mmCIF file with all atom_site columns, C-alpha atoms in Angstrom:
data_model
loop_
_atom_site.group_PDB
_atom_site.id
_atom_site.type_symbol
_atom_site.label_atom_id
_atom_site.label_alt_id
_atom_site.label_comp_id
_atom_site.label_asym_id
_atom_site.label_entity_id
_atom_site.label_seq_id
_atom_site.pdbx_PDB_ins_code
_atom_site.Cartn_x
_atom_site.Cartn_y
_atom_site.Cartn_z
_atom_site.occupancy
_atom_site.B_iso_or_equiv
_atom_site.pdbx_formal_charge
_atom_site.auth_seq_id
_atom_site.auth_comp_id
_atom_site.auth_asym_id
_atom_site.auth_atom_id
_atom_site.pdbx_PDB_model_num
ATOM 1   C CA . UNK A 1 1   ? 19.414  -4.697  -17.649 1.00 0.00 ? 1   UNK A CA 1
ATOM 2   C CA . UNK A 1 2   ? 18.848  -5.150  -14.063 1.00 0.00 ? 2   UNK A CA 1
ATOM 3   C CA . UNK A 1 3   ? 16.225  -8.902  -14.222 1.00 0.00 ? 3   UNK A CA 1
ATOM 4   C CA . UNK A 1 4   ? 18.230  -10.367 -10.755 1.00 0.00 ? 4   UNK A CA 1
ATOM 5   C CA . UNK A 1 5   ? 17.582  -6.805  -9.206  1.00 0.00 ? 5   UNK A CA 1
ATOM 6   C CA . UNK A 1 6   ? 13.717  -7.029  -10.420 1.00 0.00 ? 6   UNK A CA 1
ATOM 7   C CA . UNK A 1 7   ? 13.757  -10.629 -9.314  1.00 0.00 ? 7   UNK A CA 1
ATOM 8   C CA . UNK A 1 8   ? 15.203  -9.856  -6.051  1.00 0.00 ? 8   UNK A CA 1
ATOM 9   C CA . UNK A 1 9   ? 12.781  -6.581  -5.445  1.00 0.00 ? 9   UNK A CA 1
ATOM 10  C CA . UNK A 1 10  ? 9.879   -9.442  -6.591  1.00 0.00 ? 10  UNK A CA 1
ATOM 11  C CA . UNK A 1 11  ? 10.874  -11.980 -3.879  1.00 0.00 ? 11  UNK A CA 1
ATOM 12  C CA . UNK A 1 12  ? 11.205  -8.884  -1.232  1.00 0.00 ? 12  UNK A CA 1
ATOM 13  C CA . UNK A 1 13  ? 7.482   -8.183  -2.083  1.00 0.00 ? 13  UNK A CA 1
ATOM 14  C CA . UNK A 1 14  ? 6.334   -11.768 -2.067  1.00 0.00 ? 14  UNK A CA 1
ATOM 15  C CA . UNK A 1 15  ? 7.858   -12.022 1.292   1.00 0.00 ? 15  UNK A CA 1
ATOM 16  C CA . UNK A 1 16  ? 5.898   -8.782  2.938   1.00 0.00 ? 16  UNK A CA 1
ATOM 17  C CA . UNK A 1 17  ? 2.702   -9.815  1.221   1.00 0.00 ? 17  UNK A CA 1
ATOM 18  C CA . UNK A 1 18  ? 3.537   -13.508 3.198   1.00 0.00 ? 18  UNK A CA 1
ATOM 19  C CA . UNK A 1 19  ? 3.928   -11.412 6.487   1.00 0.00 ? 19  UNK A CA 1
ATOM 20  C CA . UNK A 1 20  ? 0.336   -9.618  5.461   1.00 0.00 ? 20  UNK A CA 1
ATOM 21  C CA . UNK A 1 21  ? -1.081  -12.990 5.177   1.00 0.00 ? 21  UNK A CA 1
ATOM 22  C CA . UNK A 1 22  ? 0.528   -14.028 8.763   1.00 0.00 ? 22  UNK A CA 1
ATOM 23  C CA . UNK A 1 23  ? -0.924  -11.380 10.479  1.00 0.00 ? 23  UNK A CA 1
ATOM 24  C CA . UNK A 1 24  ? -4.527  -12.127 8.977   1.00 0.00 ? 24  UNK A CA 1
ATOM 25  C CA . UNK A 1 25  ? -4.062  -15.734 9.949   1.00 0.00 ? 25  UNK A CA 1
ATOM 26  C CA . UNK A 1 26  ? -3.073  -14.709 13.318  1.00 0.00 ? 26  UNK A CA 1
ATOM 27  C CA . UNK A 1 27  ? -5.939  -12.740 13.882  1.00 0.00 ? 27  UNK A CA 1
ATOM 28  C CA . UNK A 1 28  ? -8.163  -15.421 13.364  1.00 0.00 ? 28  UNK A CA 1
ATOM 29  C CA . UNK A 1 29  ? -6.088  -18.039 15.255  1.00 0.00 ? 29  UNK A CA 1
ATOM 30  C CA . UNK A 1 30  ? -5.516  -15.598 18.139  1.00 0.00 ? 30  UNK A CA 1
ATOM 31  C CA . UNK A 1 31  ? -9.736  -13.926 18.114  1.00 0.00 ? 31  UNK A CA 1
ATOM 32  C CA . UNK A 1 32  ? -7.804  -10.808 17.804  1.00 0.00 ? 32  UNK A CA 1
ATOM 33  C CA . UNK A 1 33  ? -10.937 -8.291  15.748  1.00 0.00 ? 33  UNK A CA 1
ATOM 34  C CA . UNK A 1 34  ? -10.460 -5.578  13.579  1.00 0.00 ? 34  UNK A CA 1
ATOM 35  C CA . UNK A 1 35  ? -8.831  -2.643  14.287  1.00 0.00 ? 35  UNK A CA 1
ATOM 36  C CA . UNK A 1 36  ? -7.038  -3.820  17.750  1.00 0.00 ? 36  UNK A CA 1
ATOM 37  C CA . UNK A 1 37  ? -3.800  -3.939  17.258  1.00 0.00 ? 37  UNK A CA 1
ATOM 38  C CA . UNK A 1 38  ? -2.764  -5.923  20.498  1.00 0.00 ? 38  UNK A CA 1
ATOM 39  C CA . UNK A 1 39  ? -4.364  -8.447  22.922  1.00 0.00 ? 39  UNK A CA 1
ATOM 40  C CA . UNK A 1 40  ? -2.389  -11.577 22.492  1.00 0.00 ? 40  UNK A CA 1
ATOM 41  C CA . UNK A 1 41  ? 1.511   -12.085 21.878  1.00 0.00 ? 41  UNK A CA 1
ATOM 42  C CA . UNK A 1 42  ? 1.476   -14.496 19.173  1.00 0.00 ? 42  UNK A CA 1
ATOM 43  C CA . UNK A 1 43  ? -0.159  -11.778 16.893  1.00 0.00 ? 43  UNK A CA 1
ATOM 44  C CA . UNK A 1 44  ? 1.485   -8.741  18.618  1.00 0.00 ? 44  UNK A CA 1
ATOM 45  C CA . UNK A 1 45  ? 4.340   -10.677 17.409  1.00 0.00 ? 45  UNK A CA 1
ATOM 46  C CA . UNK A 1 46  ? 3.219   -11.806 13.586  1.00 0.00 ? 46  UNK A CA 1
ATOM 47  C CA . UNK A 1 47  ? 2.496   -7.796  13.499  1.00 0.00 ? 47  UNK A CA 1
ATOM 48  C CA . UNK A 1 48  ? 5.561   -6.122  14.536  1.00 0.00 ? 48  UNK A CA 1
ATOM 49  C CA . UNK A 1 49  ? 7.424   -8.798  11.909  1.00 0.00 ? 49  UNK A CA 1
ATOM 50  C CA . UNK A 1 50  ? 4.796   -7.368  9.324   1.00 0.00 ? 50  UNK A CA 1
ATOM 51  C CA . UNK A 1 51  ? 5.536   -3.829  10.281  1.00 0.00 ? 51  UNK A CA 1
ATOM 52  C CA . UNK A 1 52  ? 9.350   -4.060  11.012  1.00 0.00 ? 52  UNK A CA 1
ATOM 53  C CA . UNK A 1 53  ? 9.860   -5.494  7.033   1.00 0.00 ? 53  UNK A CA 1
ATOM 54  C CA . UNK A 1 54  ? 8.050   -2.510  5.839   1.00 0.00 ? 54  UNK A CA 1
ATOM 55  C CA . UNK A 1 55  ? 10.060  -0.035  8.122   1.00 0.00 ? 55  UNK A CA 1
ATOM 56  C CA . UNK A 1 56  ? 12.828  -1.529  6.288   1.00 0.00 ? 56  UNK A CA 1
ATOM 57  C CA . UNK A 1 57  ? 11.876  -1.547  2.701   1.00 0.00 ? 57  UNK A CA 1
ATOM 58  C CA . UNK A 1 58  ? 12.089  2.139   1.813   1.00 0.00 ? 58  UNK A CA 1
ATOM 59  C CA . UNK A 1 59  ? 15.659  1.680   3.113   1.00 0.00 ? 59  UNK A CA 1
ATOM 60  C CA . UNK A 1 60  ? 16.430  -1.189  1.371   1.00 0.00 ? 60  UNK A CA 1
ATOM 61  C CA . UNK A 1 61  ? 14.684  -1.232  -2.236  1.00 0.00 ? 61  UNK A CA 1
ATOM 62  C CA . UNK A 1 62  ? 16.400  2.732   -3.189  1.00 0.00 ? 62  UNK A CA 1
ATOM 63  C CA . UNK A 1 63  ? 19.453  0.897   -1.861  1.00 0.00 ? 63  UNK A CA 1
ATOM 64  C CA . UNK A 1 64  ? 19.231  -1.884  -3.813  1.00 0.00 ? 64  UNK A CA 1
ATOM 65  C CA . UNK A 1 65  ? 18.429  -0.150  -7.258  1.00 0.00 ? 65  UNK A CA 1
ATOM 66  C CA . UNK A 1 66  ? 20.726  2.575   -6.742  1.00 0.00 ? 66  UNK A CA 1
ATOM 67  C CA . UNK A 1 67  ? 23.761  -0.325  -6.457  1.00 0.00 ? 67  UNK A CA 1
ATOM 68  C CA . UNK A 1 68  ? 22.560  -2.182  -9.284  1.00 0.00 ? 68  UNK A CA 1
ATOM 69  C CA . UNK A 1 69  ? 22.236  0.928   -11.236 1.00 0.00 ? 69  UNK A CA 1
ATOM 70  C CA . UNK A 1 70  ? 25.492  2.518   -10.259 1.00 0.00 ? 70  UNK A CA 1
ATOM 71  C CA . UNK A 1 71  ? 27.529  -0.950  -8.972  1.00 0.00 ? 71  UNK A CA 1
ATOM 72  C CA . UNK A 1 72  ? 26.270  -4.014  -10.197 1.00 0.00 ? 72  UNK A CA 1
ATOM 73  C CA . UNK A 1 73  ? 23.035  -5.874  -10.858 1.00 0.00 ? 73  UNK A CA 1
ATOM 74  C CA . UNK A 1 74  ? 24.259  -9.326  -9.218  1.00 0.00 ? 74  UNK A CA 1
ATOM 75  C CA . UNK A 1 75  ? 26.007  -8.502  -6.573  1.00 0.00 ? 75  UNK A CA 1
ATOM 76  C CA . UNK A 1 76  ? 22.691  -6.425  -5.607  1.00 0.00 ? 76  UNK A CA 1
ATOM 77  C CA . UNK A 1 77  ? 20.995  -9.129  -5.960  1.00 0.00 ? 77  UNK A CA 1
ATOM 78  C CA . UNK A 1 78  ? 23.279  -11.156 -4.156  1.00 0.00 ? 78  UNK A CA 1
ATOM 79  C CA . UNK A 1 79  ? 23.308  -8.704  -1.171  1.00 0.00 ? 79  UNK A CA 1
ATOM 80  C CA . UNK A 1 80  ? 19.160  -8.133  -1.760  1.00 0.00 ? 80  UNK A CA 1
ATOM 81  C CA . UNK A 1 81  ? 18.727  -11.926 -1.463  1.00 0.00 ? 81  UNK A CA 1
ATOM 82  C CA . UNK A 1 82  ? 20.705  -11.761 1.851   1.00 0.00 ? 82  UNK A CA 1
ATOM 83  C CA . UNK A 1 83  ? 18.613  -9.041  3.168   1.00 0.00 ? 83  UNK A CA 1
ATOM 84  C CA . UNK A 1 84  ? 15.359  -11.379 2.438   1.00 0.00 ? 84  UNK A CA 1
ATOM 85  C CA . UNK A 1 85  ? 16.971  -14.177 4.048   1.00 0.00 ? 85  UNK A CA 1
ATOM 86  C CA . UNK A 1 86  ? 17.701  -12.532 7.383   1.00 0.00 ? 86  UNK A CA 1
ATOM 87  C CA . UNK A 1 87  ? 13.844  -11.538 6.977   1.00 0.00 ? 87  UNK A CA 1
ATOM 88  C CA . UNK A 1 88  ? 12.751  -15.567 7.023   1.00 0.00 ? 88  UNK A CA 1
ATOM 89  C CA . UNK A 1 89  ? 15.360  -15.765 9.646   1.00 0.00 ? 89  UNK A CA 1
ATOM 90  C CA . UNK A 1 90  ? 13.677  -12.969 11.472  1.00 0.00 ? 90  UNK A CA 1
ATOM 91  C CA . UNK A 1 91  ? 9.866   -14.384 10.932  1.00 0.00 ? 91  UNK A CA 1
ATOM 92  C CA . UNK A 1 92  ? 11.174  -17.483 12.536  1.00 0.00 ? 92  UNK A CA 1
ATOM 93  C CA . UNK A 1 93  ? 13.082  -16.426 15.554  1.00 0.00 ? 93  UNK A CA 1
ATOM 94  C CA . UNK A 1 94  ? 10.312  -13.724 16.241  1.00 0.00 ? 94  UNK A CA 1
ATOM 95  C CA . UNK A 1 95  ? 7.426   -15.984 15.595  1.00 0.00 ? 95  UNK A CA 1
ATOM 96  C CA . UNK A 1 96  ? 8.723   -18.025 18.283  1.00 0.00 ? 96  UNK A CA 1
ATOM 97  C CA . UNK A 1 97  ? 9.483   -15.593 20.676  1.00 0.00 ? 97  UNK A CA 1
ATOM 98  C CA . UNK A 1 98  ? 10.830  -11.544 20.628  1.00 0.00 ? 98  UNK A CA 1
ATOM 99  C CA . UNK A 1 99  ? 14.103  -12.620 22.216  1.00 0.00 ? 99  UNK A CA 1
ATOM 100 C CA . UNK A 1 100 ? 14.661  -14.552 19.603  1.00 0.00 ? 100 UNK A CA 1
ATOM 101 C CA . UNK A 1 101 ? 14.697  -11.898 16.107  1.00 0.00 ? 101 UNK A CA 1
ATOM 102 C CA . UNK A 1 102 ? 18.243  -10.928 16.814  1.00 0.00 ? 102 UNK A CA 1
ATOM 103 C CA . UNK A 1 103 ? 20.285  -12.842 14.599  1.00 0.00 ? 103 UNK A CA 1
ATOM 104 C CA . UNK A 1 104 ? 17.841  -12.275 11.525  1.00 0.00 ? 104 UNK A CA 1
ATOM 105 C CA . UNK A 1 105 ? 17.860  -8.567  12.448  1.00 0.00 ? 105 UNK A CA 1
ATOM 106 C CA . UNK A 1 106 ? 21.283  -9.002  12.303  1.00 0.00 ? 106 UNK A CA 1
ATOM 107 C CA . UNK A 1 107 ? 21.725  -10.382 9.295   1.00 0.00 ? 107 UNK A CA 1
ATOM 108 C CA . UNK A 1 108 ? 19.168  -8.023  7.239   1.00 0.00 ? 108 UNK A CA 1
ATOM 109 C CA . UNK A 1 109 ? 20.651  -5.026  8.996   1.00 0.00 ? 109 UNK A CA 1
ATOM 110 C CA . UNK A 1 110 ? 24.185  -5.577  7.789   1.00 0.00 ? 110 UNK A CA 1
ATOM 111 C CA . UNK A 1 111 ? 22.643  -6.433  4.468   1.00 0.00 ? 111 UNK A CA 1
ATOM 112 C CA . UNK A 1 112 ? 20.425  -2.822  4.495   1.00 0.00 ? 112 UNK A CA 1
ATOM 113 C CA . UNK A 1 113 ? 23.876  -1.387  5.324   1.00 0.00 ? 113 UNK A CA 1
ATOM 114 C CA . UNK A 1 114 ? 25.739  -2.803  2.469   1.00 0.00 ? 114 UNK A CA 1
ATOM 115 C CA . UNK A 1 115 ? 23.769  -1.632  -0.357  1.00 0.00 ? 115 UNK A CA 1
ATOM 116 C CA . UNK A 1 116 ? 23.173  1.647   1.235   1.00 0.00 ? 116 UNK A CA 1
ATOM 117 C CA . UNK A 1 117 ? 26.770  2.713   2.056   1.00 0.00 ? 117 UNK A CA 1
ATOM 118 C CA . UNK A 1 118 ? 27.430  0.887   -1.620  1.00 0.00 ? 118 UNK A CA 1
ATOM 119 C CA . UNK A 1 119 ? 24.630  3.110   -3.452  1.00 0.00 ? 119 UNK A CA 1
ATOM 120 C CA . UNK A 1 120 ? 26.156  6.071   -1.583  1.00 0.00 ? 120 UNK A CA 1
ATOM 121 C CA . UNK A 1 121 ? 29.659  5.957   -2.229  1.00 0.00 ? 121 UNK A CA 1
ATOM 122 C CA . UNK A 1 122 ? 29.438  4.970   -5.841  1.00 0.00 ? 122 UNK A CA 1
ATOM 123 C CA . UNK A 1 123 ? 26.937  8.165   -6.364  1.00 0.00 ? 123 UNK A CA 1
ATOM 124 C CA . UNK A 1 124 ? 29.157  10.404  -4.151  1.00 0.00 ? 124 UNK A CA 1
ATOM 125 C CA . UNK A 1 125 ? 32.130  9.137   -6.069  1.00 0.00 ? 125 UNK A CA 1
ATOM 126 C CA . UNK A 1 126 ? 30.372  9.839   -9.528  1.00 0.00 ? 126 UNK A CA 1
ATOM 127 C CA . UNK A 1 127 ? 29.209  13.221  -8.254  1.00 0.00 ? 127 UNK A CA 1
ATOM 128 C CA . UNK A 1 128 ? 32.597  14.606  -7.114  1.00 0.00 ? 128 UNK A CA 1
#
């Protein structure tokens, strides 16, 4: 069973939902009306945090599950939790200033690459 990976998946989705709510709150706070996608730096940063999270999810979630299936549920969940932690650091930094997004991006990027490399390596080893 993959209980830990399932939990991390649900936490990743919860974090994404949080970023969606944050964009809505930012619209209200900054006065950026729908359908505008720009107009205030605070809103634009909130929106980019949400979109960047969404852009990474199709890379991370399949890799997370394939890693869990082919290697280890616990290790996949640990790396997935690190990815979420990186997204949180990214959120905190980028919310303050665009220049402060780097550390969180690095953490989540390393976690995502580890999941993908592990998954592809394990799959290829079984195919060959």
